[in-house]
Amino acid sequence: MYQRLEPAEAMNVGHRALVAYQRADGRLSIHHSQWGALGWQLLTTCRPNSPFGGNNDWEAPVHEAIVDGEEPDPPNVPDTPVDPHPRTVVADLDGLTGQFDFLEYEACYVVSRSVDVRGFQPLWFARALPDADPVGDGALVSLRRDRDPVEDAARLTAWFRGVADTMVAMQEQGALTDDAVQTHLRERCREWEADGREVYVG
């Protein structure tokens, strides 16, 4: 089951990111990064010899244990951008979106077993649906590798705001119900697949 941060921890200043490490069994080990969303830094700081972004000797064997589905043994207070202690495990990327906290996290990363890192921009449906659940009611859209990640994420966000605001206006005119808005948002987000992106909708 997905574990949210405790309220006191959630109030800490930061640019929080959720980091999902792919395991050999196909599942994902879920980790927290307090500042990982800042400038999409984990796209470059997480590497095969430094999977948690800290350039420590212990990182590679800890990551290997996580990939193998074993209990990792990192330091109790690790000095790494990504906390190597797993918070939970989810079945796959589709399952990750359904349990992603769009209110808590500003960015999502998926790290392959060979530490190939992909960035995903979260798009929370609450902009058009005030009753949207922070956990699950949104989409994760991958960033393009051939573009600046900050600019690409901003582009996705600006596009989504335009779509959501249009839906709000149509809803206020009585042209759309909440269910229709949610369906339309899901369909519009999936259109990004035609741009060579991965899209996962909660």
XYZ file of N, CA, C and O in Angstrom:
808
model
N 0.837 -1.191 0.000
C 0.000 0.000 0.000
C 0.879 1.250 0.000
O 1.915 1.291 0.648
N 0.443 2.269 -0.743
C 1.233 3.494 -0.852
C 1.304 4.202 0.501
O 0.302 4.312 1.191
N 2.474 4.710 0.834
C 2.697 5.384 2.111
C 2.936 6.865 1.882
O 3.908 7.244 1.246
N 2.047 7.700 2.387
C 2.253 9.137 2.266
C 3.229 9.614 3.331
O 3.417 8.969 4.347
N 3.801 10.781 3.104
C 4.648 11.382 4.124
C 3.791 11.797 5.307
O 2.625 12.131 5.169
N 4.396 11.789 6.459
C 3.698 12.308 7.628
C 3.543 13.816 7.475
O 4.370 14.477 6.836
N 2.494 14.431 8.052
C 2.248 15.858 7.886
C 3.445 16.735 8.212
O 3.745 17.678 7.495
N 4.166 16.437 9.277
C 5.300 17.281 9.645
C 6.383 17.239 8.582
O 6.996 18.245 8.248
N 6.587 16.058 7.997
C 7.594 15.919 6.964
C 7.146 16.595 5.678
O 7.939 17.192 4.957
N 5.845 16.517 5.393
C 5.317 17.094 4.165
C 5.429 18.604 4.157
O 5.426 19.226 3.098
N 5.552 19.239 5.320
C 5.623 20.686 5.395
C 7.045 21.203 5.175
O 7.254 22.402 5.041
N 8.028 20.304 5.147
C 9.395 20.744 4.939
C 9.549 21.380 3.568
O 8.941 20.952 2.600
N 10.374 22.420 3.491
C 10.631 23.042 2.209
C 11.418 22.078 1.346
O 12.324 21.399 1.803
N 11.084 22.011 0.064
C 11.805 21.140 -0.836
C 11.110 21.075 -2.179
O 10.029 21.631 -2.374
N 11.762 20.434 -3.123
C 11.193 20.154 -4.430
C 11.180 18.638 -4.563
O 12.074 18.037 -5.136
N 10.148 18.034 -4.012
C 10.130 16.591 -3.809
C 9.868 15.813 -5.109
O 9.039 16.213 -5.928
N 10.566 14.722 -5.237
C 10.378 13.831 -6.376
C 10.206 12.401 -5.885
O 10.784 12.008 -4.872
N 9.401 11.647 -6.593
C 9.267 10.224 -6.351
C 10.160 9.512 -7.362
O 10.131 9.821 -8.564
N 10.948 8.573 -6.877
C 11.891 7.858 -7.725
C 11.565 6.369 -7.671
O 11.537 5.769 -6.596
N 11.306 5.783 -8.837
C 10.920 4.368 -8.929
C 12.042 3.578 -9.586
O 12.403 3.836 -10.748
N 12.615 2.634 -8.843
C 13.691 1.785 -9.355
C 13.107 0.456 -9.839
O 12.432 -0.244 -9.070
N 13.376 0.108 -11.083
C 12.855 -1.136 -11.638
C 13.619 -2.334 -11.081
O 14.852 -2.318 -11.000
N 12.873 -3.369 -10.725
C 13.462 -4.574 -10.155
C 13.450 -5.701 -11.185
O 12.750 -5.641 -12.190
N 14.219 -6.736 -10.908
C 14.308 -7.877 -11.819
C 12.970 -8.596 -11.973
O 12.706 -9.209 -13.019
N 12.116 -8.527 -10.952
C 10.820 -9.195 -11.021
C 9.746 -8.352 -11.703
O 8.584 -8.732 -11.745
N 10.134 -7.185 -12.247
C 9.195 -6.330 -12.953
C 8.513 -5.298 -12.084
O 7.853 -4.383 -12.605
N 8.660 -5.432 -10.786
C 8.035 -4.462 -9.892
C 8.932 -3.241 -9.709
O 10.063 -3.196 -10.201
N 8.423 -2.237 -9.007
C 9.135 -0.976 -8.815
C 9.331 -0.693 -7.335
O 8.374 -0.743 -6.554
N 10.556 -0.393 -6.960
C 10.879 0.013 -5.588
C 10.764 1.530 -5.516
O 11.423 2.254 -6.275
N 9.929 2.036 -4.603
C 9.596 3.460 -4.557
C 10.422 4.176 -3.489
O 10.459 3.763 -2.327
N 11.036 5.302 -3.900
C 11.934 6.057 -3.038
C 11.592 7.547 -3.084
O 10.949 8.022 -4.024
N 12.056 8.265 -2.059
C 11.763 9.694 -1.914
C 13.032 10.516 -2.121
O 14.120 10.135 -1.683
N 12.871 11.646 -2.794
C 13.960 12.615 -2.932
C 13.424 13.988 -2.561
O 12.483 14.487 -3.189
N 14.013 14.605 -1.537
C 13.501 15.875 -1.038
C 13.710 17.021 -2.025
O 12.905 17.933 -2.104
N 14.795 16.990 -2.784
C 15.112 18.087 -3.709
C 15.232 17.624 -5.150
O 15.655 18.395 -6.025
N 14.846 16.391 -5.443
C 15.074 15.830 -6.769
C 14.338 16.490 -7.909
O 14.728 16.347 -9.072
N 13.260 17.225 -7.602
C 12.515 17.886 -8.676
C 13.168 19.189 -9.125
O 12.811 19.727 -10.169
N 14.114 19.682 -8.360
C 14.748 20.969 -8.683
C 15.623 20.813 -9.918
O 16.654 20.139 -9.888
N 15.218 21.435 -11.000
C 16.000 21.410 -12.226
C 16.140 20.039 -12.864
O 17.014 19.838 -13.702
N 15.308 19.084 -12.460
C 15.384 17.718 -12.981
C 16.804 17.157 -12.835
O 17.332 16.477 -13.721
N 17.418 17.459 -11.696
C 18.825 17.141 -11.480
C 19.145 15.658 -11.489
O 20.250 15.248 -11.861
N 18.187 14.807 -11.103
C 18.478 13.380 -11.009
C 18.684 12.737 -12.371
O 19.234 11.633 -12.462
N 18.289 13.410 -13.447
C 18.537 12.885 -14.782
C 20.027 12.767 -15.067
O 20.456 11.949 -15.879
N 20.816 13.597 -14.400
C 22.263 13.572 -14.634
C 23.062 13.074 -13.429
O 24.156 12.544 -13.598
N 22.523 13.229 -12.219
C 23.303 12.832 -11.040
C 23.207 11.343 -10.724
O 24.104 10.786 -10.098
N 22.132 10.697 -11.155
C 21.996 9.256 -10.924
C 22.631 8.504 -12.105
O 22.180 8.618 -13.243
N 23.673 7.737 -11.807
C 24.438 7.019 -12.820
C 24.693 5.586 -12.334
O 24.482 5.295 -11.153
N 25.175 4.697 -13.215
C 25.382 3.304 -12.801
C 26.251 3.144 -11.559
O 25.984 2.283 -10.722
N 27.288 3.976 -11.413
C 28.141 3.872 -10.226
C 27.634 4.723 -9.074
O 28.220 4.734 -8.001
N 26.550 5.443 -9.319
C 25.982 6.330 -8.299
C 24.468 6.388 -8.466
O 23.896 7.431 -8.762
N 23.768 5.265 -8.288
C 22.336 5.196 -8.582
C 21.456 6.066 -7.691
O 20.311 6.351 -8.053
N 21.982 6.516 -6.556
C 21.216 7.397 -5.684
C 21.763 8.833 -5.716
O 21.350 9.686 -4.936
N 22.721 9.058 -6.600
C 23.191 10.410 -6.876
C 24.219 10.983 -5.944
O 24.472 12.188 -5.975
N 24.859 10.154 -5.112
C 25.774 10.689 -4.115
C 27.233 10.323 -4.268
O 28.057 10.731 -3.460
N 27.576 9.528 -5.277
C 28.970 9.123 -5.518
C 29.606 8.417 -4.322
O 30.751 8.691 -3.958
N 28.847 7.503 -3.719
C 29.357 6.725 -2.588
C 29.610 5.278 -3.013
O 28.899 4.726 -3.859
N 30.598 4.652 -2.398
C 30.947 3.277 -2.747
C 29.812 2.299 -2.452
O 29.695 1.255 -3.110
N 28.981 2.611 -1.460
C 27.942 1.673 -1.057
C 26.717 1.701 -1.987
O 25.858 0.810 -1.927
N 26.613 2.690 -2.857
C 25.385 2.853 -3.642
C 25.137 1.716 -4.628
O 24.009 1.205 -4.729
N 26.167 1.311 -5.371
C 25.974 0.252 -6.372
C 25.513 -1.062 -5.750
O 24.552 -1.677 -6.243
N 26.151 -1.552 -4.667
C 25.657 -2.808 -4.078
C 24.257 -2.681 -3.460
O 23.482 -3.647 -3.484
N 23.929 -1.526 -2.920
C 22.575 -1.332 -2.384
C 21.558 -1.372 -3.521
O 20.493 -2.000 -3.409
N 21.888 -0.722 -4.624
C 20.990 -0.751 -5.783
C 20.841 -2.170 -6.314
O 19.730 -2.592 -6.691
N 21.926 -2.918 -6.346
C 21.874 -4.308 -6.809
C 20.929 -5.138 -5.942
O 20.163 -5.969 -6.449
N 20.970 -4.907 -4.631
C 20.060 -5.623 -3.729
C 18.606 -5.272 -4.031
O 17.732 -6.137 -4.036
N 18.348 -3.988 -4.282
C 16.985 -3.551 -4.597
C 16.514 -4.195 -5.895
O 15.382 -4.686 -5.988
N 17.371 -4.202 -6.915
C 17.023 -4.822 -8.190
C 16.684 -6.296 -7.998
O 15.733 -6.821 -8.596
N 17.412 -6.976 -7.156
C 17.196 -8.406 -6.914
C 16.031 -8.686 -5.964
O 15.719 -9.853 -5.686
N 15.408 -7.631 -5.454
C 14.288 -7.820 -4.547
C 14.700 -8.179 -3.141
O 13.875 -8.675 -2.356
N 15.960 -7.924 -2.813
C 16.459 -8.227 -1.477
C 16.379 -6.989 -0.581
O 16.188 -5.866 -1.054
N 16.542 -7.187 0.713
C 16.518 -6.079 1.663
C 17.845 -5.323 1.575
O 18.906 -5.876 1.861
N 17.826 -4.048 1.182
C 19.079 -3.292 1.074
C 19.611 -2.906 2.445
O 18.868 -2.873 3.428
N 20.897 -2.592 2.493
C 21.530 -2.227 3.752
C 22.309 -0.917 3.592
O 23.535 -0.899 3.713
N 21.602 0.197 3.334
C 22.287 1.483 3.203
C 22.573 2.084 4.572
O 22.072 1.593 5.599
N 23.376 3.142 4.630
C 23.587 3.831 5.909
C 22.263 4.346 6.471
O 21.323 4.627 5.726
N 22.190 4.444 7.781
C 20.959 4.926 8.417
C 20.626 6.355 8.015
O 19.465 6.705 7.842
N 21.657 7.183 7.881
C 21.449 8.575 7.464
C 22.306 8.818 6.219
O 23.383 9.399 6.288
N 21.837 8.389 5.067
C 22.644 8.502 3.856
C 22.676 9.934 3.328
O 21.678 10.658 3.395
N 23.824 10.348 2.814
C 23.968 11.678 2.246
C 23.862 11.573 0.726
O 24.838 11.733 0.001
N 22.658 11.272 0.267
C 22.410 11.117 -1.161
C 21.139 11.869 -1.550
O 20.216 12.002 -0.739
N 21.065 12.361 -2.792
C 19.855 13.056 -3.239
C 18.597 12.200 -3.172
O 17.502 12.708 -2.952
N 18.758 10.883 -3.372
C 17.627 9.954 -3.270
C 17.816 9.093 -2.027
O 18.897 8.549 -1.800
N 16.776 8.979 -1.235
C 16.830 8.116 -0.057
C 16.875 6.656 -0.527
O 15.945 6.193 -1.200
N 17.933 5.919 -0.198
C 18.030 4.528 -0.660
C 17.109 3.564 0.078
O 16.995 2.400 -0.312
N 16.477 4.023 1.140
C 15.547 3.156 1.875
C 14.201 3.114 1.127
O 13.549 4.144 0.969
N 13.767 1.960 0.666
C 12.493 1.867 -0.052
C 11.318 2.258 0.844
O 11.296 1.930 2.035
N 10.345 2.942 0.259
C 9.128 3.291 0.995
C 8.028 2.256 0.780
O 7.222 1.998 1.660
N 7.978 1.730 -0.425
C 6.993 0.700 -0.744
C 7.386 0.087 -2.075
O 8.389 0.457 -2.674
N 6.596 -0.863 -2.544
C 6.812 -1.502 -3.841
C 5.482 -1.503 -4.582
O 4.431 -1.768 -3.989
N 5.517 -1.185 -5.886
C 4.296 -1.246 -6.703
C 4.515 -2.224 -7.843
O 5.653 -2.545 -8.199
N 3.416 -2.680 -8.438
C 3.484 -3.766 -9.411
C 4.149 -3.357 -10.720
O 4.952 -4.105 -11.279
N 3.812 -2.161 -11.227
C 4.326 -1.741 -12.530
C 4.070 -0.248 -12.694
O 3.572 0.416 -11.784
N 4.395 0.286 -13.890
C 4.237 1.717 -14.123
C 2.775 2.139 -14.112
O 2.435 3.228 -13.640
N 1.892 1.305 -14.637
C 0.468 1.638 -14.572
C 0.011 1.724 -13.123
O -0.759 2.615 -12.754
N 0.501 0.810 -12.303
C 0.154 0.846 -10.885
C 0.755 2.035 -10.172
O 0.174 2.577 -9.234
N 1.932 2.460 -10.622
C 2.579 3.617 -10.013
C 1.726 4.867 -10.160
O 1.535 5.631 -9.213
N 1.172 5.083 -11.347
C 0.356 6.269 -11.577
C -0.872 6.286 -10.686
O -1.262 7.328 -10.162
N -1.473 5.123 -10.503
C -2.660 5.050 -9.664
C -2.383 5.320 -8.201
O -3.301 5.601 -7.436
N -1.109 5.277 -7.789
C -0.749 5.514 -6.398
C 0.164 6.727 -6.220
O 0.646 6.989 -5.122
N 0.387 7.472 -7.303
C 1.253 8.648 -7.244
C 0.517 9.798 -6.572
O -0.632 10.090 -6.898
N 1.188 10.467 -5.622
C 0.599 11.602 -4.906
C 0.943 12.881 -5.670
O 2.039 13.419 -5.561
N -0.012 13.380 -6.443
C 0.208 14.547 -7.295
C 0.302 15.839 -6.496
O 0.809 16.844 -7.003
N -0.170 15.837 -5.269
C -0.043 17.012 -4.413
C 1.327 17.049 -3.746
O 1.916 18.111 -3.549
N 1.860 15.908 -3.438
C 3.120 15.814 -2.708
C 4.341 15.995 -3.605
O 5.315 16.651 -3.219
N 4.296 15.406 -4.792
C 5.500 15.337 -5.618
C 5.411 16.213 -6.865
O 4.386 16.239 -7.550
N 6.530 16.887 -7.177
C 6.622 17.761 -8.334
C 7.230 17.055 -9.541
O 7.184 17.588 -10.658
N 7.824 15.914 -9.338
C 8.475 15.195 -10.430
C 8.474 13.708 -10.128
O 8.367 13.294 -8.970
N 8.600 12.927 -11.197
C 8.708 11.480 -11.062
C 9.853 11.001 -11.954
O 10.021 11.481 -13.083
N 10.644 10.086 -11.419
C 11.719 9.470 -12.186
C 11.523 7.962 -12.171
O 11.134 7.392 -11.151
N 11.857 7.338 -13.283
C 11.892 5.884 -13.358
C 13.311 5.481 -13.729
O 13.858 5.956 -14.736
N 13.910 4.625 -12.913
C 15.308 4.232 -13.074
C 15.355 2.752 -13.445
O 14.876 1.900 -12.693
N 15.940 2.459 -14.608
C 16.017 1.081 -15.066
C 17.048 0.304 -14.249
O 17.821 0.872 -13.472
N 17.106 -0.994 -14.462
C 18.065 -1.825 -13.734
C 19.507 -1.449 -14.069
O 20.408 -1.636 -13.253
N 19.721 -0.899 -15.270
C 21.060 -0.446 -15.651
C 21.281 1.029 -15.333
O 22.268 1.620 -15.757
N 20.332 1.621 -14.575
C 20.367 3.026 -14.144
C 20.305 3.976 -15.345
O 21.053 4.943 -15.472
N 19.392 3.679 -16.237
C 18.971 4.625 -17.270
C 17.782 5.382 -16.687
O 16.776 4.760 -16.321
N 17.900 6.698 -16.571
C 16.919 7.488 -15.831
C 15.992 8.238 -16.796
O 16.459 8.928 -17.699
N 14.701 8.091 -16.569
C 13.691 8.822 -17.342
C 12.903 9.740 -16.419
O 12.585 9.371 -15.285
N 12.581 10.927 -16.908
C 11.797 11.876 -16.133
C 10.358 11.925 -16.611
O 10.094 11.831 -17.815
N 9.426 12.074 -15.671
C 8.001 12.155 -15.985
C 7.399 13.387 -15.301
O 7.591 13.577 -14.093
N 6.683 14.193 -16.065
C 6.014 15.370 -15.517
C 4.636 14.976 -14.978
O 3.812 14.433 -15.721
N 4.354 15.222 -13.705
C 3.019 14.946 -13.168
C 2.024 16.026 -13.593
O 2.335 17.226 -13.561
N 0.839 15.605 -13.982
C -0.248 16.518 -14.345
C -1.467 16.137 -13.510
O -2.120 15.115 -13.774
N -1.772 16.942 -12.500
C -2.862 16.630 -11.571
C -4.167 17.207 -12.096
O -4.243 18.387 -12.459
N -5.211 16.400 -12.099
C -6.495 16.798 -12.658
C -7.252 17.812 -11.800
O -8.313 18.297 -12.200
N -6.738 18.150 -10.638
C -7.445 19.073 -9.736
C -7.613 20.462 -10.352
O -8.478 21.227 -9.915
N -6.814 20.830 -11.338
C -6.989 22.147 -11.958
C -8.362 22.266 -12.609
O -8.935 23.347 -12.684
N -8.893 21.147 -13.083
C -10.218 21.153 -13.698
C -11.269 20.485 -12.823
O -12.464 20.696 -13.019
N -10.811 19.680 -11.855
C -11.732 18.948 -10.985
C -11.332 19.192 -9.534
O -10.441 18.516 -9.010
N -11.953 20.153 -8.853
C -11.567 20.481 -7.478
C -11.627 19.294 -6.524
O -10.918 19.272 -5.520
N -12.457 18.300 -6.816
C -12.569 17.133 -5.938
C -11.610 16.005 -6.328
O -11.709 14.907 -5.789
N -10.696 16.282 -7.233
C -9.751 15.246 -7.661
C -8.916 14.778 -6.481
O -8.445 15.578 -5.668
N -8.735 13.473 -6.391
C -7.927 12.885 -5.322
C -6.453 13.167 -5.601
O -5.989 12.971 -6.722
N -5.711 13.641 -4.595
C -4.273 13.856 -4.814
C -3.537 12.585 -5.222
O -2.529 12.644 -5.929
N -4.024 11.442 -4.783
C -3.387 10.170 -5.126
C -4.154 9.503 -6.259
O -5.273 9.042 -6.070
N -3.565 9.524 -7.436
C -4.133 8.764 -8.544
C -4.850 9.547 -9.618
O -4.895 9.100 -10.758
N -5.439 10.695 -9.297
C -6.222 11.445 -10.281
C -5.321 12.373 -11.088
O -5.267 13.587 -10.854
N -4.599 11.781 -12.023
C -3.713 12.582 -12.850
C -2.987 11.704 -13.843
O -3.308 10.528 -14.025
N -1.997 12.315 -14.496
C -1.223 11.588 -15.502
C 0.263 11.858 -15.309
O 0.656 12.914 -14.794
N 1.077 10.910 -15.719
C 2.524 11.064 -15.766
C 2.936 10.995 -17.225
O 2.694 9.988 -17.899
N 3.556 12.071 -17.714
C 3.956 12.159 -19.120
C 5.473 12.278 -19.177
O 6.058 13.159 -18.528
N 6.122 11.408 -19.953
C 7.578 11.404 -19.987
C 8.129 12.639 -20.691
O 7.517 13.178 -21.618
N 9.296 13.063 -20.235
C 10.008 14.146 -20.891
C 10.753 13.588 -22.101
O 11.180 12.434 -22.114
N 10.938 14.428 -23.096
C 11.710 14.035 -24.276
C 13.200 14.115 -23.962
O 13.684 15.108 -23.419
N 13.932 13.078 -24.337
C 15.362 13.050 -24.061
C 16.134 14.060 -24.903
O 17.245 14.444 -24.549
N 15.569 14.467 -26.036
C 16.275 15.366 -26.937
C 15.967 16.839 -26.663
O 16.286 17.704 -27.473
N 15.368 17.127 -25.515
C 15.017 18.498 -25.175
C 15.465 18.837 -23.763
O 15.671 17.953 -22.933
N 15.612 20.121 -23.500
C 15.954 20.562 -22.153
C 14.813 20.149 -21.211
O 13.651 20.503 -21.469
N 15.103 19.420 -20.142
C 14.013 18.898 -19.306
C 13.190 19.984 -18.620
O 11.971 19.829 -18.471
N 13.827 21.060 -18.201
C 13.082 22.136 -17.534
C 12.110 22.782 -18.514
O 10.934 23.011 -18.199
N 12.587 23.065 -19.716
C 11.726 23.681 -20.720
C 10.636 22.721 -21.176
O 9.482 23.130 -21.392
N 10.973 21.456 -21.319
C 9.991 20.475 -21.762
C 8.897 20.288 -20.716
O 7.702 20.217 -21.049
N 9.292 20.215 -19.446
C 8.301 20.091 -18.369
C 7.391 21.311 -18.323
O 6.176 21.194 -18.120
N 7.974 22.501 -18.519
C 7.179 23.729 -18.524
C 6.188 23.721 -19.685
O 5.050 24.193 -19.540
N 6.618 23.198 -20.814
C 5.724 23.111 -21.975
C 4.537 22.210 -21.684
O 3.378 22.544 -21.984
N 4.801 21.038 -21.096
C 3.720 20.125 -20.752
C 2.753 20.757 -19.760
O 1.528 20.632 -19.892
N 3.304 21.438 -18.765
C 2.472 22.067 -17.737
C 1.605 23.170 -18.329
O 0.409 23.280 -18.010
N 2.183 23.995 -19.183
C 1.421 25.089 -19.803
C 0.306 24.530 -20.692
O -0.825 25.042 -20.691
N 0.623 23.482 -21.434
C -0.399 22.850 -22.270
C -1.542 22.321 -21.413
O -2.725 22.535 -21.721
N -1.189 21.640 -20.320
C -2.224 21.054 -19.473
C -3.100 22.136 -18.842
O -4.316 21.977 -18.745
N -2.492 23.226 -18.427
C -3.282 24.310 -17.840
C -4.286 24.852 -18.844
O -5.435 25.142 -18.500
N -3.867 24.983 -20.086
C -4.785 25.466 -21.110
C -5.948 24.517 -21.329
O -7.112 24.946 -21.417
N -5.649 23.214 -21.399
C -6.706 22.221 -21.583
C -7.650 22.214 -20.382
O -8.879 22.215 -20.531
N -7.085 22.219 -19.178
C -7.910 22.173 -17.973
C -8.782 23.410 -17.837
O -9.962 23.319 -17.482
N -8.224 24.576 -18.126
C -9.003 25.814 -18.013
C -10.138 25.844 -19.033
O -11.225 26.369 -18.756
N -9.899 25.284 -20.206
C -10.976 25.184 -21.199
C -12.085 24.275 -20.695
O -13.281 24.580 -20.857
N -11.700 23.185 -20.047
C -12.695 22.268 -19.491
C -13.521 22.936 -18.395
O -14.734 22.737 -18.302
N -12.861 23.750 -17.573
C -13.580 24.470 -16.515
C -14.619 25.418 -17.116
O -15.765 25.488 -16.654
N -14.225 26.144 -18.159
C -15.148 27.081 -18.801
C -16.351 26.346 -19.394
O -17.500 26.796 -19.258
N -16.110 25.211 -20.023
C -17.201 24.437 -20.601
C -18.096 23.854 -19.522
O -19.324 23.784 -19.679
N -17.495 23.470 -18.408
C -18.273 22.935 -17.301
C -19.159 24.021 -16.693
O -20.328 23.775 -16.352
N -18.630 25.223 -16.560
C -19.410 26.332 -16.013
C -20.582 26.699 -16.907
O -21.599 27.214 -16.438
N -20.454 26.417 -18.194
C -21.543 26.670 -19.142
C -22.540 25.516 -19.196
O -23.531 25.579 -19.918
N -22.273 24.480 -18.421
C -23.163 23.329 -18.389
C -22.961 22.364 -19.529
O -23.787 21.466 -19.748
N -21.848 22.512 -20.255
C -21.614 21.668 -21.423
C -20.963 20.340 -21.069
O -21.000 19.406 -21.873
N -20.341 20.248 -19.895
C -19.639 19.032 -19.498
C -19.922 18.698 -18.038
O -20.008 19.590 -17.193
N -20.033 17.406 -17.763
C -20.141 16.936 -16.385
C -18.741 16.646 -15.853
O -17.760 16.617 -16.611
N -18.639 16.410 -14.544
C -17.339 16.060 -13.962
C -16.771 14.798 -14.606
O -15.572 14.720 -14.895
N -17.626 13.810 -14.827
C -17.158 12.565 -15.433
C -16.635 12.807 -16.845
O -15.621 12.235 -17.252
N -17.318 13.658 -17.582
C -16.886 13.960 -18.944
C -15.560 14.706 -18.944
O -14.704 14.470 -19.801
N -15.390 15.597 -17.983
C -14.128 16.333 -17.874
C -12.983 15.371 -17.600
O -11.920 15.444 -18.232
N -13.181 14.466 -16.664
C -12.119 13.519 -16.321
C -11.768 12.638 -17.520
O -10.585 12.396 -17.811
N -12.795 12.159 -18.226
C -12.555 11.340 -19.413
C -11.786 12.115 -20.471
O -10.835 11.611 -21.083
N -12.182 13.368 -20.680
C -11.523 14.189 -21.688
C -10.068 14.460 -21.314
O -9.184 14.404 -22.180
N -9.814 14.743 -20.047
C -8.437 14.985 -19.615
C -7.568 13.758 -19.850
O -6.422 13.866 -20.309
N -8.084 12.598 -19.556
C -7.322 11.362 -19.780
C -7.011 11.178 -21.256
O -5.885 10.833 -21.630
N -8.019 11.409 -22.092
C -7.823 11.235 -23.531
C -6.815 12.245 -24.079
O -5.966 11.894 -24.902
N -6.903 13.491 -23.633
C -5.973 14.508 -24.125
C -4.539 14.204 -23.696
O -3.604 14.390 -24.466
N -4.359 13.737 -22.466
C -3.009 13.399 -22.010
C -2.422 12.268 -22.836
O -1.231 12.285 -23.168
N -3.238 11.287 -23.185
C -2.744 10.154 -23.973
C -2.321 10.576 -25.381
O -1.565 9.854 -26.047
N -2.797 11.735 -25.845
C -2.399 12.204 -27.170
C -0.892 12.457 -27.257
O -0.322 12.455 -28.351
N -0.244 12.664 -26.110
C 1.198 12.909 -26.116
C 1.991 11.683 -26.551
O 3.181 11.787 -26.887
N 1.373 10.526 -26.569
C 2.062 9.333 -27.054
C 2.478 9.485 -28.518
O 3.485 8.914 -28.956
N 1.706 10.272 -29.273
C 2.038 10.507 -30.672
C 3.312 11.332 -30.822
O 3.892 11.379 -31.918
N 3.751 11.963 -29.745
C 4.985 12.753 -29.751
C 6.178 11.915 -29.288
O 7.234 12.457 -28.980
N 5.993 10.611 -29.218
C 7.068 9.723 -28.797
C 7.267 9.666 -27.299
O 8.344 9.298 -26.833
N 6.241 9.989 -26.540
C 6.336 9.992 -25.075
C 5.602 8.798 -24.489
O 4.683 8.250 -25.098
N 5.994 8.442 -23.270
C 5.241 7.473 -22.491
C 4.219 8.228 -21.652
O 4.549 9.270 -21.049
N 3.001 7.738 -21.608
C 1.933 8.375 -20.841
C 1.246 7.320 -19.991
O 0.835 6.271 -20.497
N 1.140 7.606 -18.705
C 0.452 6.732 -17.766
C -0.608 7.547 -17.047
O -0.302 8.593 -16.473
N -1.851 7.079 -17.127
C -2.980 7.842 -16.588
C -3.608 7.077 -15.435
O -3.889 5.877 -15.562
N -3.845 7.771 -14.312
C -4.452 7.141 -13.156
C -5.943 6.938 -13.307
O -6.569 7.531 -14.183
